[in-house]
Amino acid sequence: MADFRIIPAIEALRQRDGVRTLDTLFGAEATVNALRTAADRLRAAIANGQGPADSDAAATIIESGAQAALAAGARGSLRPVLNATGVVIHTNLGRAPIAPVALERLAAIAAGYSNLEYDLAEGTRGSRTVHAESLLTTLTGAEAAVVVNNNAAALLLILTALANGREVVISRGELVEIGGGFRVPDVMRQSGATLREVGTTNRTRTNDYTATVSKATALFLRVHPSNFRIEGFTERPSLAELVTAGRAMGVPVVDNIGSGCLLDELAGEPSVHASIAAGVDLVCFSGDKLLGGPQCGIIAGRKALVEPLRAHPLMRAVRVDKLTFAILEATLAEYVAGRASSTVPVQRMLHATAAEIETRAMALGGQLAARGWQIALMSGSSAVGGGSAPGLGLPTVLLSISRGAESAAATEAWLRTLDPPIVARIEDDRVVLDLRTVLPEQDKTLADLLSRT
């Protein structure tokens, strides 16, 4: 028969030194609630015949359970992880890691007050929308720029401010859906603009755009497909051709390029500079993808079109805070200085060679082999991720790890229980680590975690 009498009273538990420490760290109310939950859990175990031998053991179990629950609650649900998947811009893992210099700037701005909306020269109220603009115009060649909280918001603001109640012409081949169910047509409808589809999924010509122009036409919209490619029997006007047609018809051209490539090096990804050079009126892109900065949406282009965006009421709903500006400006400064390929983590990962990754993998593999892991090096591919450069594989060297007869699925699941968790991938029924996406300064942490088995 279950003996619930061995479960101590809550007040008796609170007299224990360890529980008093919990009171101090987490507060009395939270501690009592955690004790009650742990006691209920023990009561259920006793009912199933799995209880401890005596009340002292029961008290220890309850205290330990309460401590674990309180610590987990205080830690929060958002946690750092080690990304060993080889997907550089991993949307599920928070996209771009932030550059150390940007973190320093973030700390300086976050710790006190700033001139977010204050004109230091005039001593009067200023506008937050001017921050990062000079860096963006320098890098892109645009006349003006403004920053909002993500690229979907950037597109929504453009369409709401410039095309509400009017028509926006877009190729059927660019009516895309990207991650999270985000569909370009849905955003367009939300803006109040009318979608005018032209061409076909695989073939759209310049005259398909111009044939639809009327007094109701507000914009030509071009959308980079991002996470898929259409190949074979296809046709699409060049950006320069679309711009020429737009100017001839008096219709501004907006280019949503998505990933925000500031360096003209990644195959298949349109760069911001190239878009502006082609003459588009506005270009919008993400800050936390190829750029390697914070989550934000950036709009750059002609001043005559940027200013209405800056003044639109929706701008207040999609504006960014001082922390985003701090990270963004520091990251952009690395591009201006020509250092981004070595100082911005995303760019550093993309530029890493297979030989460099192999050197790190060999060092880690040697440490793990000494701890009883079965290891092997194998050739593989990393992915850009984030809807960028679909189909482009980056040559890498993978470190395959296994222990005893444990299955790959069990090992992969165990890696996710560590602190910090390690997120790996399984290939050919083997757990593999791709160190391209593990920051070099995290190699020791990775080795220490795996050496504790």
JSON list of C-alpha atoms in Angstrom, two decimals, residues 243-412:
[
{"chain": "A", "resi": 243, "resn": "VAL", "atom": "CA", "xyz": [13.51, 49.50, -65.52]},
{"chain": "A", "resi": 244, "resn": "THR", "atom": "CA", "xyz": [13.68, 50.86, -69.07]},
{"chain": "A", "resi": 245, "resn": "ALA", "atom": "CA", "xyz": [10.09, 49.80, -69.67]},
{"chain": "A", "resi": 246, "resn": "GLY", "atom": "CA", "xyz": [8.97, 51.31, -66.39]},
{"chain": "A", "resi": 247, "resn": "ARG", "atom": "CA", "xyz": [10.56, 54.65, -67.16]},
{"chain": "A", "resi": 248, "resn": "ALA", "atom": "CA", "xyz": [9.02, 54.70, -70.63]},
{"chain": "A", "resi": 249, "resn": "MET", "atom": "CA", "xyz": [5.58, 54.09, -69.11]},
{"chain": "A", "resi": 250, "resn": "GLY", "atom": "CA", "xyz": [6.10, 56.30, -66.04]},
{"chain": "A", "resi": 251, "resn": "VAL", "atom": "CA", "xyz": [5.83, 53.32, -63.65]},
{"chain": "A", "resi": 252, "resn": "PRO", "atom": "CA", "xyz": [8.32, 52.94, -60.75]},
{"chain": "A", "resi": 253, "resn": "VAL", "atom": "CA", "xyz": [10.04, 49.56, -60.38]},
{"chain": "A", "resi": 254, "resn": "VAL", "atom": "CA", "xyz": [10.38, 47.91, -56.95]},
{"chain": "A", "resi": 255, "resn": "ASP", "atom": "CA", "xyz": [12.83, 45.03, -56.54]},
{"chain": "A", "resi": 256, "resn": "ASN", "atom": "CA", "xyz": [12.32, 42.72, -53.54]},
{"chain": "A", "resi": 257, "resn": "ILE", "atom": "CA", "xyz": [15.60, 40.80, -53.48]},
{"chain": "A", "resi": 258, "resn": "GLY", "atom": "CA", "xyz": [15.07, 39.17, -50.08]},
{"chain": "A", "resi": 259, "resn": "SER", "atom": "CA", "xyz": [18.47, 38.06, -48.86]},
{"chain": "A", "resi": 260, "resn": "GLY", "atom": "CA", "xyz": [20.35, 41.36, -48.93]},
{"chain": "A", "resi": 261, "resn": "CYS", "atom": "CA", "xyz": [23.64, 40.47, -50.62]},
{"chain": "A", "resi": 262, "resn": "LEU", "atom": "CA", "xyz": [26.03, 43.41, -50.23]},
{"chain": "A", "resi": 263, "resn": "LEU", "atom": "CA", "xyz": [28.96, 41.57, -51.82]},
{"chain": "A", "resi": 264, "resn": "ASP", "atom": "CA", "xyz": [28.77, 40.64, -55.52]},
{"chain": "A", "resi": 265, "resn": "GLU", "atom": "CA", "xyz": [30.17, 37.17, -54.95]},
{"chain": "A", "resi": 266, "resn": "LEU", "atom": "CA", "xyz": [27.42, 34.63, -54.25]},
{"chain": "A", "resi": 267, "resn": "ALA", "atom": "CA", "xyz": [26.25, 32.74, -57.33]},
{"chain": "A", "resi": 268, "resn": "GLY", "atom": "CA", "xyz": [22.63, 33.32, -58.24]},
{"chain": "A", "resi": 269, "resn": "GLU", "atom": "CA", "xyz": [21.94, 35.91, -55.56]},
{"chain": "A", "resi": 270, "resn": "PRO", "atom": "CA", "xyz": [21.14, 39.45, -56.73]},
{"chain": "A", "resi": 271, "resn": "SER", "atom": "CA", "xyz": [23.16, 42.12, -54.96]},
{"chain": "A", "resi": 272, "resn": "VAL", "atom": "CA", "xyz": [21.72, 45.34, -53.62]},
{"chain": "A", "resi": 273, "resn": "HIS", "atom": "CA", "xyz": [24.32, 47.41, -55.44]},
{"chain": "A", "resi": 274, "resn": "ALA", "atom": "CA", "xyz": [23.54, 45.73, -58.77]},
{"chain": "A", "resi": 275, "resn": "SER", "atom": "CA", "xyz": [19.84, 46.40, -58.29]},
{"chain": "A", "resi": 276, "resn": "ILE", "atom": "CA", "xyz": [20.41, 50.10, -57.65]},
{"chain": "A", "resi": 277, "resn": "ALA", "atom": "CA", "xyz": [22.91, 50.27, -60.53]},
{"chain": "A", "resi": 278, "resn": "ALA", "atom": "CA", "xyz": [20.25, 48.81, -62.84]},
{"chain": "A", "resi": 279, "resn": "GLY", "atom": "CA", "xyz": [18.11, 51.82, -62.00]},
{"chain": "A", "resi": 280, "resn": "VAL", "atom": "CA", "xyz": [15.32, 50.40, -59.85]},
{"chain": "A", "resi": 281, "resn": "ASP", "atom": "CA", "xyz": [13.36, 52.98, -57.94]},
{"chain": "A", "resi": 282, "resn": "LEU", "atom": "CA", "xyz": [13.27, 51.00, -54.69]},
{"chain": "A", "resi": 283, "resn": "VAL", "atom": "CA", "xyz": [14.93, 47.81, -53.49]},
{"chain": "A", "resi": 284, "resn": "CYS", "atom": "CA", "xyz": [14.04, 46.01, -50.26]},
{"chain": "A", "resi": 285, "resn": "PHE", "atom": "CA", "xyz": [15.89, 43.23, -48.47]},
{"chain": "A", "resi": 286, "resn": "SER", "atom": "CA", "xyz": [16.53, 41.53, -45.11]},
{"chain": "A", "resi": 287, "resn": "GLY", "atom": "CA", "xyz": [19.17, 42.56, -42.60]},
{"chain": "A", "resi": 288, "resn": "ASP", "atom": "CA", "xyz": [19.65, 39.18, -40.92]},
{"chain": "A", "resi": 289, "resn": "LYS", "atom": "CA", "xyz": [20.42, 37.00, -43.92]},
{"chain": "A", "resi": 290, "resn": "LEU", "atom": "CA", "xyz": [23.42, 37.47, -46.20]},
{"chain": "A", "resi": 291, "resn": "LEU", "atom": "CA", "xyz": [24.09, 40.90, -44.72]},
{"chain": "A", "resi": 292, "resn": "GLY", "atom": "CA", "xyz": [24.74, 39.21, -41.36]},
{"chain": "A", "resi": 293, "resn": "GLY", "atom": "CA", "xyz": [23.08, 41.80, -39.15]},
{"chain": "A", "resi": 294, "resn": "PRO", "atom": "CA", "xyz": [19.94, 42.05, -37.01]},
{"chain": "A", "resi": 295, "resn": "GLN", "atom": "CA", "xyz": [16.41, 41.18, -38.07]},
{"chain": "A", "resi": 296, "resn": "CYS", "atom": "CA", "xyz": [15.17, 44.14, -40.04]},
{"chain": "A", "resi": 297, "resn": "GLY", "atom": "CA", "xyz": [13.93, 45.14, -43.47]},
{"chain": "A", "resi": 298, "resn": "ILE", "atom": "CA", "xyz": [15.88, 47.71, -45.45]},
{"chain": "A", "resi": 299, "resn": "ILE", "atom": "CA", "xyz": [14.46, 49.90, -48.21]},
{"chain": "A", "resi": 300, "resn": "ALA", "atom": "CA", "xyz": [16.83, 51.86, -50.43]},
{"chain": "A", "resi": 301, "resn": "GLY", "atom": "CA", "xyz": [16.34, 53.86, -53.58]},
{"chain": "A", "resi": 302, "resn": "ARG", "atom": "CA", "xyz": [15.13, 57.18, -54.92]},
{"chain": "A", "resi": 303, "resn": "LYS", "atom": "CA", "xyz": [14.66, 59.87, -52.29]},
{"chain": "A", "resi": 304, "resn": "ALA", "atom": "CA", "xyz": [11.36, 60.94, -53.85]},
{"chain": "A", "resi": 305, "resn": "LEU", "atom": "CA", "xyz": [9.91, 57.50, -53.04]},
{"chain": "A", "resi": 306, "resn": "VAL", "atom": "CA", "xyz": [11.67, 56.87, -49.73]},
{"chain": "A", "resi": 307, "resn": "GLU", "atom": "CA", "xyz": [10.38, 60.09, -48.14]},
{"chain": "A", "resi": 308, "resn": "PRO", "atom": "CA", "xyz": [6.68, 59.12, -48.42]},
{"chain": "A", "resi": 309, "resn": "LEU", "atom": "CA", "xyz": [7.55, 55.85, -46.68]},
{"chain": "A", "resi": 310, "resn": "ARG", "atom": "CA", "xyz": [9.29, 57.71, -43.88]},
{"chain": "A", "resi": 311, "resn": "ALA", "atom": "CA", "xyz": [6.24, 59.93, -43.36]},
{"chain": "A", "resi": 312, "resn": "HIS", "atom": "CA", "xyz": [3.54, 57.24, -43.66]},
{"chain": "A", "resi": 313, "resn": "PRO", "atom": "CA", "xyz": [1.55, 56.36, -40.48]},
{"chain": "A", "resi": 314, "resn": "LEU", "atom": "CA", "xyz": [2.38, 52.67, -40.94]},
{"chain": "A", "resi": 315, "resn": "MET", "atom": "CA", "xyz": [6.04, 53.54, -40.45]},
{"chain": "A", "resi": 316, "resn": "ARG", "atom": "CA", "xyz": [5.46, 53.92, -36.72]},
{"chain": "A", "resi": 317, "resn": "ALA", "atom": "CA", "xyz": [4.05, 50.40, -36.51]},
{"chain": "A", "resi": 318, "resn": "VAL", "atom": "CA", "xyz": [7.00, 48.83, -38.31]},
{"chain": "A", "resi": 319, "resn": "ARG", "atom": "CA", "xyz": [9.87, 50.97, -37.04]},
{"chain": "A", "resi": 320, "resn": "VAL", "atom": "CA", "xyz": [12.89, 49.45, -35.29]},
{"chain": "A", "resi": 321, "resn": "ASP", "atom": "CA", "xyz": [14.42, 50.19, -31.89]},
{"chain": "A", "resi": 322, "resn": "LYS", "atom": "CA", "xyz": [17.81, 51.50, -30.81]},
{"chain": "A", "resi": 323, "resn": "LEU", "atom": "CA", "xyz": [19.20, 47.99, -30.35]},
{"chain": "A", "resi": 324, "resn": "THR", "atom": "CA", "xyz": [18.53, 47.07, -33.97]},
{"chain": "A", "resi": 325, "resn": "PHE", "atom": "CA", "xyz": [20.10, 50.30, -35.19]},
{"chain": "A", "resi": 326, "resn": "ALA", "atom": "CA", "xyz": [23.16, 49.74, -33.02]},
{"chain": "A", "resi": 327, "resn": "ILE", "atom": "CA", "xyz": [23.81, 46.28, -34.44]},
{"chain": "A", "resi": 328, "resn": "LEU", "atom": "CA", "xyz": [22.97, 47.28, -38.01]},
{"chain": "A", "resi": 329, "resn": "GLU", "atom": "CA", "xyz": [25.21, 50.35, -38.09]},
{"chain": "A", "resi": 330, "resn": "ALA", "atom": "CA", "xyz": [28.16, 48.47, -36.62]},
{"chain": "A", "resi": 331, "resn": "THR", "atom": "CA", "xyz": [27.70, 45.64, -39.12]},
{"chain": "A", "resi": 332, "resn": "LEU", "atom": "CA", "xyz": [27.39, 48.00, -42.08]},
{"chain": "A", "resi": 333, "resn": "ALA", "atom": "CA", "xyz": [30.54, 49.80, -40.96]},
{"chain": "A", "resi": 334, "resn": "GLU", "atom": "CA", "xyz": [32.45, 46.53, -41.40]},
{"chain": "A", "resi": 335, "resn": "TYR", "atom": "CA", "xyz": [31.32, 46.42, -45.03]},
{"chain": "A", "resi": 336, "resn": "VAL", "atom": "CA", "xyz": [32.29, 50.04, -45.61]},
{"chain": "A", "resi": 337, "resn": "ALA", "atom": "CA", "xyz": [35.74, 49.30, -44.16]},
{"chain": "A", "resi": 338, "resn": "GLY", "atom": "CA", "xyz": [36.13, 46.22, -46.38]},
{"chain": "A", "resi": 339, "resn": "ARG", "atom": "CA", "xyz": [36.44, 43.84, -43.41]},
{"chain": "A", "resi": 340, "resn": "ALA", "atom": "CA", "xyz": [33.08, 42.06, -43.56]},
{"chain": "A", "resi": 341, "resn": "SER", "atom": "CA", "xyz": [34.37, 38.83, -45.11]},
{"chain": "A", "resi": 342, "resn": "SER", "atom": "CA", "xyz": [36.53, 38.23, -42.03]},
{"chain": "A", "resi": 343, "resn": "THR", "atom": "CA", "xyz": [34.60, 39.97, -39.23]},
{"chain": "A", "resi": 344, "resn": "VAL", "atom": "CA", "xyz": [30.91, 39.35, -39.97]},
{"chain": "A", "resi": 345, "resn": "PRO", "atom": "CA", "xyz": [30.20, 35.71, -38.95]},
{"chain": "A", "resi": 346, "resn": "VAL", "atom": "CA", "xyz": [27.88, 34.89, -41.87]},
{"chain": "A", "resi": 347, "resn": "GLN", "atom": "CA", "xyz": [30.39, 36.16, -44.39]},
{"chain": "A", "resi": 348, "resn": "ARG", "atom": "CA", "xyz": [33.27, 34.45, -42.61]},
{"chain": "A", "resi": 349, "resn": "MET", "atom": "CA", "xyz": [31.38, 31.14, -42.71]},
{"chain": "A", "resi": 350, "resn": "LEU", "atom": "CA", "xyz": [30.53, 31.54, -46.40]},
{"chain": "A", "resi": 351, "resn": "HIS", "atom": "CA", "xyz": [34.16, 32.27, -47.23]},
{"chain": "A", "resi": 352, "resn": "ALA", "atom": "CA", "xyz": [35.61, 29.39, -45.18]},
{"chain": "A", "resi": 353, "resn": "THR", "atom": "CA", "xyz": [37.35, 26.77, -47.33]},
{"chain": "A", "resi": 354, "resn": "ALA", "atom": "CA", "xyz": [36.96, 23.01, -47.02]},
{"chain": "A", "resi": 355, "resn": "ALA", "atom": "CA", "xyz": [40.64, 22.81, -46.06]},
{"chain": "A", "resi": 356, "resn": "GLU", "atom": "CA", "xyz": [40.14, 25.22, -43.16]},
{"chain": "A", "resi": 357, "resn": "ILE", "atom": "CA", "xyz": [37.13, 23.27, -41.94]},
{"chain": "A", "resi": 358, "resn": "GLU", "atom": "CA", "xyz": [39.02, 19.98, -42.29]},
{"chain": "A", "resi": 359, "resn": "THR", "atom": "CA", "xyz": [41.81, 21.27, -40.04]},
{"chain": "A", "resi": 360, "resn": "ARG", "atom": "CA", "xyz": [39.32, 22.09, -37.30]},
{"chain": "A", "resi": 361, "resn": "ALA", "atom": "CA", "xyz": [37.43, 18.80, -37.78]},
{"chain": "A", "resi": 362, "resn": "MET", "atom": "CA", "xyz": [40.66, 16.80, -37.45]},
{"chain": "A", "resi": 363, "resn": "ALA", "atom": "CA", "xyz": [41.55, 18.57, -34.22]},
{"chain": "A", "resi": 364, "resn": "LEU", "atom": "CA", "xyz": [38.10, 17.98, -32.73]},
{"chain": "A", "resi": 365, "resn": "GLY", "atom": "CA", "xyz": [38.02, 14.40, -33.99]},
{"chain": "A", "resi": 366, "resn": "GLY", "atom": "CA", "xyz": [41.31, 13.63, -32.28]},
{"chain": "A", "resi": 367, "resn": "GLN", "atom": "CA", "xyz": [39.98, 14.86, -28.95]},
{"chain": "A", "resi": 368, "resn": "LEU", "atom": "CA", "xyz": [36.77, 12.87, -29.29]},
{"chain": "A", "resi": 369, "resn": "ALA", "atom": "CA", "xyz": [38.55, 9.68, -30.34]},
{"chain": "A", "resi": 370, "resn": "ALA", "atom": "CA", "xyz": [40.59, 9.89, -27.13]},
{"chain": "A", "resi": 371, "resn": "ARG", "atom": "CA", "xyz": [37.28, 9.97, -25.24]},
{"chain": "A", "resi": 372, "resn": "GLY", "atom": "CA", "xyz": [35.90, 6.83, -26.84]},
{"chain": "A", "resi": 373, "resn": "TRP", "atom": "CA", "xyz": [33.93, 8.26, -29.75]},
{"chain": "A", "resi": 374, "resn": "GLN", "atom": "CA", "xyz": [34.12, 6.57, -33.14]},
{"chain": "A", "resi": 375, "resn": "ILE", "atom": "CA", "xyz": [34.92, 9.33, -35.60]},
{"chain": "A", "resi": 376, "resn": "ALA", "atom": "CA", "xyz": [35.46, 9.67, -39.34]},
{"chain": "A", "resi": 377, "resn": "LEU", "atom": "CA", "xyz": [35.98, 12.54, -41.76]},
{"chain": "A", "resi": 378, "resn": "MET", "atom": "CA", "xyz": [33.91, 12.70, -44.93]},
{"chain": "A", "resi": 379, "resn": "SER", "atom": "CA", "xyz": [33.35, 15.15, -47.77]},
{"chain": "A", "resi": 380, "resn": "GLY", "atom": "CA", "xyz": [30.03, 16.94, -47.86]},
{"chain": "A", "resi": 381, "resn": "SER", "atom": "CA", "xyz": [28.20, 20.15, -48.60]},
{"chain": "A", "resi": 382, "resn": "SER", "atom": "CA", "xyz": [27.08, 23.05, -46.47]},
{"chain": "A", "resi": 383, "resn": "ALA", "atom": "CA", "xyz": [24.03, 25.15, -47.38]},
{"chain": "A", "resi": 384, "resn": "VAL", "atom": "CA", "xyz": [23.64, 28.91, -47.44]},
{"chain": "A", "resi": 385, "resn": "GLY", "atom": "CA", "xyz": [20.11, 28.72, -46.01]},
{"chain": "A", "resi": 386, "resn": "GLY", "atom": "CA", "xyz": [17.62, 31.48, -45.30]},
{"chain": "A", "resi": 387, "resn": "GLY", "atom": "CA", "xyz": [16.11, 31.11, -48.76]},
{"chain": "A", "resi": 388, "resn": "SER", "atom": "CA", "xyz": [19.42, 32.21, -50.29]},
{"chain": "A", "resi": 389, "resn": "ALA", "atom": "CA", "xyz": [21.20, 30.54, -53.21]},
{"chain": "A", "resi": 390, "resn": "PRO", "atom": "CA", "xyz": [18.94, 27.44, -53.38]},
{"chain": "A", "resi": 391, "resn": "GLY", "atom": "CA", "xyz": [20.79, 24.46, -54.75]},
{"chain": "A", "resi": 392, "resn": "LEU", "atom": "CA", "xyz": [24.23, 25.96, -54.12]},
{"chain": "A", "resi": 393, "resn": "GLY", "atom": "CA", "xyz": [26.36, 23.58, -52.08]},
{"chain": "A", "resi": 394, "resn": "LEU", "atom": "CA", "xyz": [29.46, 24.82, -50.28]},
{"chain": "A", "resi": 395, "resn": "PRO", "atom": "CA", "xyz": [32.17, 22.13, -50.22]},
{"chain": "A", "resi": 396, "resn": "THR", "atom": "CA", "xyz": [32.94, 21.12, -46.66]},
{"chain": "A", "resi": 397, "resn": "VAL", "atom": "CA", "xyz": [34.41, 18.34, -44.52]},
{"chain": "A", "resi": 398, "resn": "LEU", "atom": "CA", "xyz": [32.04, 16.63, -42.11]},
{"chain": "A", "resi": 399, "resn": "LEU", "atom": "CA", "xyz": [32.95, 14.97, -38.83]},
{"chain": "A", "resi": 400, "resn": "SER", "atom": "CA", "xyz": [30.96, 11.76, -38.35]},
{"chain": "A", "resi": 401, "resn": "ILE", "atom": "CA", "xyz": [30.54, 10.77, -34.70]},
{"chain": "A", "resi": 402, "resn": "SER", "atom": "CA", "xyz": [29.09, 7.68, -33.02]},
{"chain": "A", "resi": 403, "resn": "ARG", "atom": "CA", "xyz": [29.39, 5.88, -29.70]},
{"chain": "A", "resi": 404, "resn": "GLY", "atom": "CA", "xyz": [29.05, 2.15, -29.29]},
{"chain": "A", "resi": 405, "resn": "ALA", "atom": "CA", "xyz": [25.88, 0.61, -30.65]},
{"chain": "A", "resi": 406, "resn": "GLU", "atom": "CA", "xyz": [23.79, 3.75, -30.11]},
{"chain": "A", "resi": 407, "resn": "SER", "atom": "CA", "xyz": [21.66, 4.68, -33.11]},
{"chain": "A", "resi": 408, "resn": "ALA", "atom": "CA", "xyz": [22.23, 7.89, -35.02]},
{"chain": "A", "resi": 409, "resn": "ALA", "atom": "CA", "xyz": [18.76, 9.12, -34.02]},
{"chain": "A", "resi": 410, "resn": "ALA", "atom": "CA", "xyz": [19.49, 8.51, -30.33]},
{"chain": "A", "resi": 411, "resn": "THR", "atom": "CA", "xyz": [22.84, 10.30, -30.52]},
{"chain": "A", "resi": 412, "resn": "GLU", "atom": "CA", "xyz": [21.35, 13.27, -32.37]}
]
